[in-house]
Short mmCIF file of C-alpha atoms in Angstrom, two decimals:
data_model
loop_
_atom_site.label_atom_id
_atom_site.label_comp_id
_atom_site.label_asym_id
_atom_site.label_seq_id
_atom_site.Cartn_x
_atom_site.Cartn_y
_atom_site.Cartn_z
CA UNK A 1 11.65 -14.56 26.13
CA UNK A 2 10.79 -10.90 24.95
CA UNK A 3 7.68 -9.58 26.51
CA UNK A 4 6.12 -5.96 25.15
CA UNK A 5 5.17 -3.89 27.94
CA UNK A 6 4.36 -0.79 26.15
CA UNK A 7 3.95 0.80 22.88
CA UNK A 8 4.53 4.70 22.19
CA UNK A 9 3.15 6.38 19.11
CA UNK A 10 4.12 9.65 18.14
CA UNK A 11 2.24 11.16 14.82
CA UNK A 12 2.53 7.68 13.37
CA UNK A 13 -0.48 7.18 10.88
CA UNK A 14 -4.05 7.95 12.34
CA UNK A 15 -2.28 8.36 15.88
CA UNK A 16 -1.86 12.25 16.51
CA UNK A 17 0.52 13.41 18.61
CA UNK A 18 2.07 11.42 21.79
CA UNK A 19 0.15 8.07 22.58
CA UNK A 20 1.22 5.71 24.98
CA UNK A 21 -0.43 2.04 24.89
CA UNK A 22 0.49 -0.17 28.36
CA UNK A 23 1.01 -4.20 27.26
CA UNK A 24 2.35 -4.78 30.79
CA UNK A 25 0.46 -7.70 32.78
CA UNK A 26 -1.46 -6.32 35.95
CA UNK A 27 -2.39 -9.30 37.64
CA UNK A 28 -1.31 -10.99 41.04
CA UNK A 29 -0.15 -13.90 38.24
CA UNK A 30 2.08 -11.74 35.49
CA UNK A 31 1.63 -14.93 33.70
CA UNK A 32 -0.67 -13.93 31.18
CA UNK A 33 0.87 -13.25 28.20
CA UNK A 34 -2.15 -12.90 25.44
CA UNK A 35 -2.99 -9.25 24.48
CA UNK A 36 -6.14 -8.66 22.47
CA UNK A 37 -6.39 -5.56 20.80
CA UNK A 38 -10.18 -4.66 19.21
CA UNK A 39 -11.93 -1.96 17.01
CA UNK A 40 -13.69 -0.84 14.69
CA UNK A 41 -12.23 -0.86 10.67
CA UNK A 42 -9.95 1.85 10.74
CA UNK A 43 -9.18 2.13 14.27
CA UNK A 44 -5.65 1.93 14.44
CA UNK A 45 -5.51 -2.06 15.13
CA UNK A 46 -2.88 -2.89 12.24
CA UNK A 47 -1.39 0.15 12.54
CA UNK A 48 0.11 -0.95 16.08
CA UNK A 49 1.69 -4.28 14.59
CA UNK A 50 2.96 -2.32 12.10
CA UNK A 51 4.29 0.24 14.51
CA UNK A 52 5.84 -2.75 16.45
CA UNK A 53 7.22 -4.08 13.35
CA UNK A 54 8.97 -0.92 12.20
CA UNK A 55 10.23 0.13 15.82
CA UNK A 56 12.24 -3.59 15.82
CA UNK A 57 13.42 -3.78 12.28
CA UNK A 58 13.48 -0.40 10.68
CA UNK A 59 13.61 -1.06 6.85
CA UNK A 60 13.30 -4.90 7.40
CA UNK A 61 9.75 -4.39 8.47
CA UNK A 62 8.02 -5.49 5.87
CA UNK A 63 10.28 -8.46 5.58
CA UNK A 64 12.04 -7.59 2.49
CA UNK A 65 15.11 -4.80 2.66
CA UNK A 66 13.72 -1.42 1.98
CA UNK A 67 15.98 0.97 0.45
CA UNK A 68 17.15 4.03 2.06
CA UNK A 69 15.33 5.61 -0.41
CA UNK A 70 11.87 4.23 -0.14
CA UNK A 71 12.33 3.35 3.67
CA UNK A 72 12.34 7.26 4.03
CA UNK A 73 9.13 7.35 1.78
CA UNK A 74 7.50 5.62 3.82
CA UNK A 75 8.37 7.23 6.70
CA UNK A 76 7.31 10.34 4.73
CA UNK A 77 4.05 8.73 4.19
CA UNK A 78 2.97 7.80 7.88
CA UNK A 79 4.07 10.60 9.84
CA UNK A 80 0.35 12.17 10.65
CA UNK A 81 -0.27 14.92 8.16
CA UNK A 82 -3.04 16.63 10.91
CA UNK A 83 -0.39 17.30 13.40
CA UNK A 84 1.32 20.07 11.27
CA UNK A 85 -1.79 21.75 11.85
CA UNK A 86 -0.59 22.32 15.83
CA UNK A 87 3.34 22.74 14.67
CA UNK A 88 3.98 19.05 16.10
CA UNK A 89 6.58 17.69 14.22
CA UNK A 90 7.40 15.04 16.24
CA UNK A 91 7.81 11.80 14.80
CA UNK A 92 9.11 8.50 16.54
CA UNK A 93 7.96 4.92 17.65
CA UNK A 94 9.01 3.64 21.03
CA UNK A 95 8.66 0.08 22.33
CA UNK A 96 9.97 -1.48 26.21
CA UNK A 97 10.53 -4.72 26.64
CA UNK A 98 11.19 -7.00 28.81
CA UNK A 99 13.91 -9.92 28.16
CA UNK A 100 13.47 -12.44 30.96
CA UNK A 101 15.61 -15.72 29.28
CA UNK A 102 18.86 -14.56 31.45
CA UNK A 103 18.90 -13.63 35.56
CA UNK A 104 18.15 -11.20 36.23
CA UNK A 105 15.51 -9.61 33.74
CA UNK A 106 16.61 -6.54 32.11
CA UNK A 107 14.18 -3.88 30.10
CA UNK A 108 15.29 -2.19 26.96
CA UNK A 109 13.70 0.35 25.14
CA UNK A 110 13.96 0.93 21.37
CA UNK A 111 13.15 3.65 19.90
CA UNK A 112 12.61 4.74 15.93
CA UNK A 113 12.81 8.02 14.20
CA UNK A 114 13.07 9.57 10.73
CA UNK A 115 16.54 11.55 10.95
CA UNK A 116 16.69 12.29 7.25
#
């Protein structure tokens, strides 16, 4: 099993600069494994699967082989056009996980940028 514990957005779409969303369970339990995420229309909600998507498969996201080409379009396309304003041109997608199917549990991190 792969559990997310946290989500790190950096001048990806409508997120500006460095944003860090915790997944991690904080309960006695650490059972609980159903994250709701809610908003309003235009909040950011799809843009965090997407995000998750993107970070684990890099051109395979969509689930069709992007190429080189257009995956670096798109990239193009949902770095945060705002943050240029404050010389930020930081652009990546982080994700840690857990992987608990072996003894012991191990964390990875993965982490996406445009190198072009």
């Amino acid at each position: 099993k792969m559990k997310i514990r946290s989500v790190t957005l950096c001048n990806f779409k409508n997120f500006r600069g460095e944003q860090k969303i915790d997944l991690a369970p904080h309960t006695a339990a650490k059972q609980n494994n159903i994250i709701l995420i809610g908003g309003f229309n235009g909040s950011g909600k799809t843009t965090i699967v997407d995000s998750i998507k993107l970070c684990m498969f890099g051109r395979r996201f969509n689930g069709s082989i992007l190429s080189w080409e257009n995956y670096h379009k798109y990239l193009q396309l949902a770095k945060n056009k705002s943050s240029a304003k404050d010389n930020d041109n930081r652009f990546f997608i982080q994700i840690e996980v857990d992987v608990d199917d072996t003894y012991p549990t191990y964390s990875l991190t993965l982490k996406r940028m445009d190198v072009k």
